[in-house]
Short mmCIF file of C-alpha atoms in Angstrom, two decimals:
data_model
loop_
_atom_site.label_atom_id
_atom_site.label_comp_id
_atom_site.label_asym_id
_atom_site.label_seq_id
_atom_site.Cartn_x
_atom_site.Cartn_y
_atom_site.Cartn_z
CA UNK A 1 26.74 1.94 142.17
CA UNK A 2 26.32 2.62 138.73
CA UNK A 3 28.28 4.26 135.69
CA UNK A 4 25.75 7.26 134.33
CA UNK A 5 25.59 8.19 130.84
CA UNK A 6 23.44 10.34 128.75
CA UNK A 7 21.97 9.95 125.09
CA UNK A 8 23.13 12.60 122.56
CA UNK A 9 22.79 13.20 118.94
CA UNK A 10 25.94 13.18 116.72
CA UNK A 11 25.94 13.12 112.66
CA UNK A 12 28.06 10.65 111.79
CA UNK A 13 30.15 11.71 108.41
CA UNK A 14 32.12 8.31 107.58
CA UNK A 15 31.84 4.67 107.79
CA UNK A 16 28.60 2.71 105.57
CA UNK A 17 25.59 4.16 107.00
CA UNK A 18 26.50 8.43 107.78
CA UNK A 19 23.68 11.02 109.25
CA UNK A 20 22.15 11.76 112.18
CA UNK A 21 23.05 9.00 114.99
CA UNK A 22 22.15 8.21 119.00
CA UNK A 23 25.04 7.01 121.00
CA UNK A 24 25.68 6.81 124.92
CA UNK A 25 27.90 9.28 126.48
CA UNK A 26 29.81 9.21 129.80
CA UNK A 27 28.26 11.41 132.07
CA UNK A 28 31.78 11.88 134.57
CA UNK A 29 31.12 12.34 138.29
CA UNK A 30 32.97 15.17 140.17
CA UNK A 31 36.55 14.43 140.57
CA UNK A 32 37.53 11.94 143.39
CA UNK A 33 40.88 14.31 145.04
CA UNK A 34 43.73 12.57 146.68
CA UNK A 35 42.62 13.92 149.73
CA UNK A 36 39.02 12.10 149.52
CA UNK A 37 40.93 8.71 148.69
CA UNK A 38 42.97 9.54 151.81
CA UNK A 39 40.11 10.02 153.75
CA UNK A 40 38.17 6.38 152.51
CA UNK A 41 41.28 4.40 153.10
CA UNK A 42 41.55 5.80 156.78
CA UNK A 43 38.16 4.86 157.32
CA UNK A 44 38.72 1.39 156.07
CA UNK A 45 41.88 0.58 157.87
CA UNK A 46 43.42 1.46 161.27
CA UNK A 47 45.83 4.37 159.68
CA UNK A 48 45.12 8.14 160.07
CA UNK A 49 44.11 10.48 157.48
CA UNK A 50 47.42 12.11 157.53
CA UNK A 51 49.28 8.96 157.31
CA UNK A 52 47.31 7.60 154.36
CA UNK A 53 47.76 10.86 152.17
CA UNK A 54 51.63 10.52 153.11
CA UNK A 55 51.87 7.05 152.01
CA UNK A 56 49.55 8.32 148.54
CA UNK A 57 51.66 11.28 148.45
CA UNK A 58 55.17 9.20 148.50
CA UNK A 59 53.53 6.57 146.20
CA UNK A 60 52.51 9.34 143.66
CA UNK A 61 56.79 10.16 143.55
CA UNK A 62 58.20 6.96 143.82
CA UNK A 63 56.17 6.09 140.35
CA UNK A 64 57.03 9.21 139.16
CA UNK A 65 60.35 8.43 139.42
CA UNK A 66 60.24 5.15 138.26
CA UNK A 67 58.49 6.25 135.14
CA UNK A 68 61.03 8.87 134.56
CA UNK A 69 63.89 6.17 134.40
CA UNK A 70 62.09 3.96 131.90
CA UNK A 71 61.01 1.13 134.52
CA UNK A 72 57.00 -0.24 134.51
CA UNK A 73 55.35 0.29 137.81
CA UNK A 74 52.87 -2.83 138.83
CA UNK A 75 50.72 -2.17 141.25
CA UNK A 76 49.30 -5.56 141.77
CA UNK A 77 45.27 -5.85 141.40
CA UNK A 78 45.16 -2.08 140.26
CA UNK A 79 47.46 -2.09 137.08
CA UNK A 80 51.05 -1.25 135.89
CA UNK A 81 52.21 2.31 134.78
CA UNK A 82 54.13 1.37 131.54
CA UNK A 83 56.21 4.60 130.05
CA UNK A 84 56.31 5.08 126.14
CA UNK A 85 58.60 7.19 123.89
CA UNK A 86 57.70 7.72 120.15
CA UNK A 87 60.48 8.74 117.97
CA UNK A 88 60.84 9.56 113.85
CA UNK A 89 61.88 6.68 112.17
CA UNK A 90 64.94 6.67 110.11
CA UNK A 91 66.81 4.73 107.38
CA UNK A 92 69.69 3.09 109.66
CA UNK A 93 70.83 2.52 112.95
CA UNK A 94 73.23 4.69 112.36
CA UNK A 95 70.99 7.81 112.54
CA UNK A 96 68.51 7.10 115.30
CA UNK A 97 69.97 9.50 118.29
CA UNK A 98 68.20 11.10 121.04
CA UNK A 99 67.01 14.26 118.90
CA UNK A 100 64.79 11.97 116.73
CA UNK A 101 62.49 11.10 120.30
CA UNK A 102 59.51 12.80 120.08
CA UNK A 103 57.51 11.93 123.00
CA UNK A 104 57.97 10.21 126.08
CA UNK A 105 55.03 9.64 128.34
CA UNK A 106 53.19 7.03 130.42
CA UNK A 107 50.25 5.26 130.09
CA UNK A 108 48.21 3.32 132.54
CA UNK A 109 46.98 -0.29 131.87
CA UNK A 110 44.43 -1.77 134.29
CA UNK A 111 45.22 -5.40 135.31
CA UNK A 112 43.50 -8.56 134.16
CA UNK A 113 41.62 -8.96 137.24
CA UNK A 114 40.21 -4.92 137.10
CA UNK A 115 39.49 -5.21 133.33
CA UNK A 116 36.93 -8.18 134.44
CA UNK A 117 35.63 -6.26 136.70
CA UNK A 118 35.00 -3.46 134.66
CA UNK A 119 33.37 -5.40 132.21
CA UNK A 120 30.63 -5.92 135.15
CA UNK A 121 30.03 -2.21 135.40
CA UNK A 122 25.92 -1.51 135.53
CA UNK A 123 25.15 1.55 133.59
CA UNK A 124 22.09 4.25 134.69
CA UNK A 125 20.79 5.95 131.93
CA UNK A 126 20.74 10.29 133.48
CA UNK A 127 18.70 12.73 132.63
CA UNK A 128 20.15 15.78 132.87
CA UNK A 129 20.33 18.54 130.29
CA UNK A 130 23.13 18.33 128.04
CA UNK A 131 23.63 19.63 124.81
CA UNK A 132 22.13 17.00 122.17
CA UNK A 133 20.59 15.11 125.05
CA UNK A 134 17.31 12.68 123.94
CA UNK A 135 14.87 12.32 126.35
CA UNK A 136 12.62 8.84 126.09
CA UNK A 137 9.00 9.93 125.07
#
């Protein structure tokens, strides 16, 4: 398996050297639904379809709900979901209340062991027409 990306044409506007620039671009496969990863696990192991997307289904809740009381989620070999607020600083302790909290979200940080293995990812150049793409002559 490979990663496929196309070439495009930006124009670059900052940084030393500006103008007309190549650069690789992700080209995303179709979406992978939780049914599908249902389906692949049940292949792999002895559990039924319908019993893997309950497990995926409860999983998908119990981080949820994790998340949504301010606790990190690690999920071993995969990665941890770590939530994040952002709030408006202010000039004492004082003053910081709940009003101030602008955002509170979650982000998703891949292990140490699934970074490395990204960083073996094989890439396929594709060539399929999209917008700016730059076919090799």
């Amino acid at each position: 398996m490979a990663v496929n990306y196309v070439k495009v044409k930006r124009t670059i506007s900052t940084g030393n050297n500006p103008g007309e620039k190549f650069l690789a671009r992700l080209l995303r496969g179709n979406d992978v639904s939780l049914n599908q990863v249902a389906e692949d696990i049940a292949y792999s192991t002895t559990l039924s379809p319908s019993d893997t997307l309950a497990v995926l289904m409860a999983l998908e809740k119990v981080i949820g709900r994790y998340v949504m009381d301010g606790r990190a989620v690690k999920l071993g070999y995969l990665g941890s979901f770590i939530p994040q607020l952002s709030s408006k600083a202010v000039a004492s302790p004082n003053e910081v209340a709940v009003n101030l909290i602008k955002r509170f979200g979650c982000r998703f940080f891949p292990s140490a062991e699934f970074r490395r293995n990204l960083a073996k990812a094989s890439f396929f150049a594709s060539d399929m027409s999209v917008k700016g793409l730059v076919l090799d002559e």
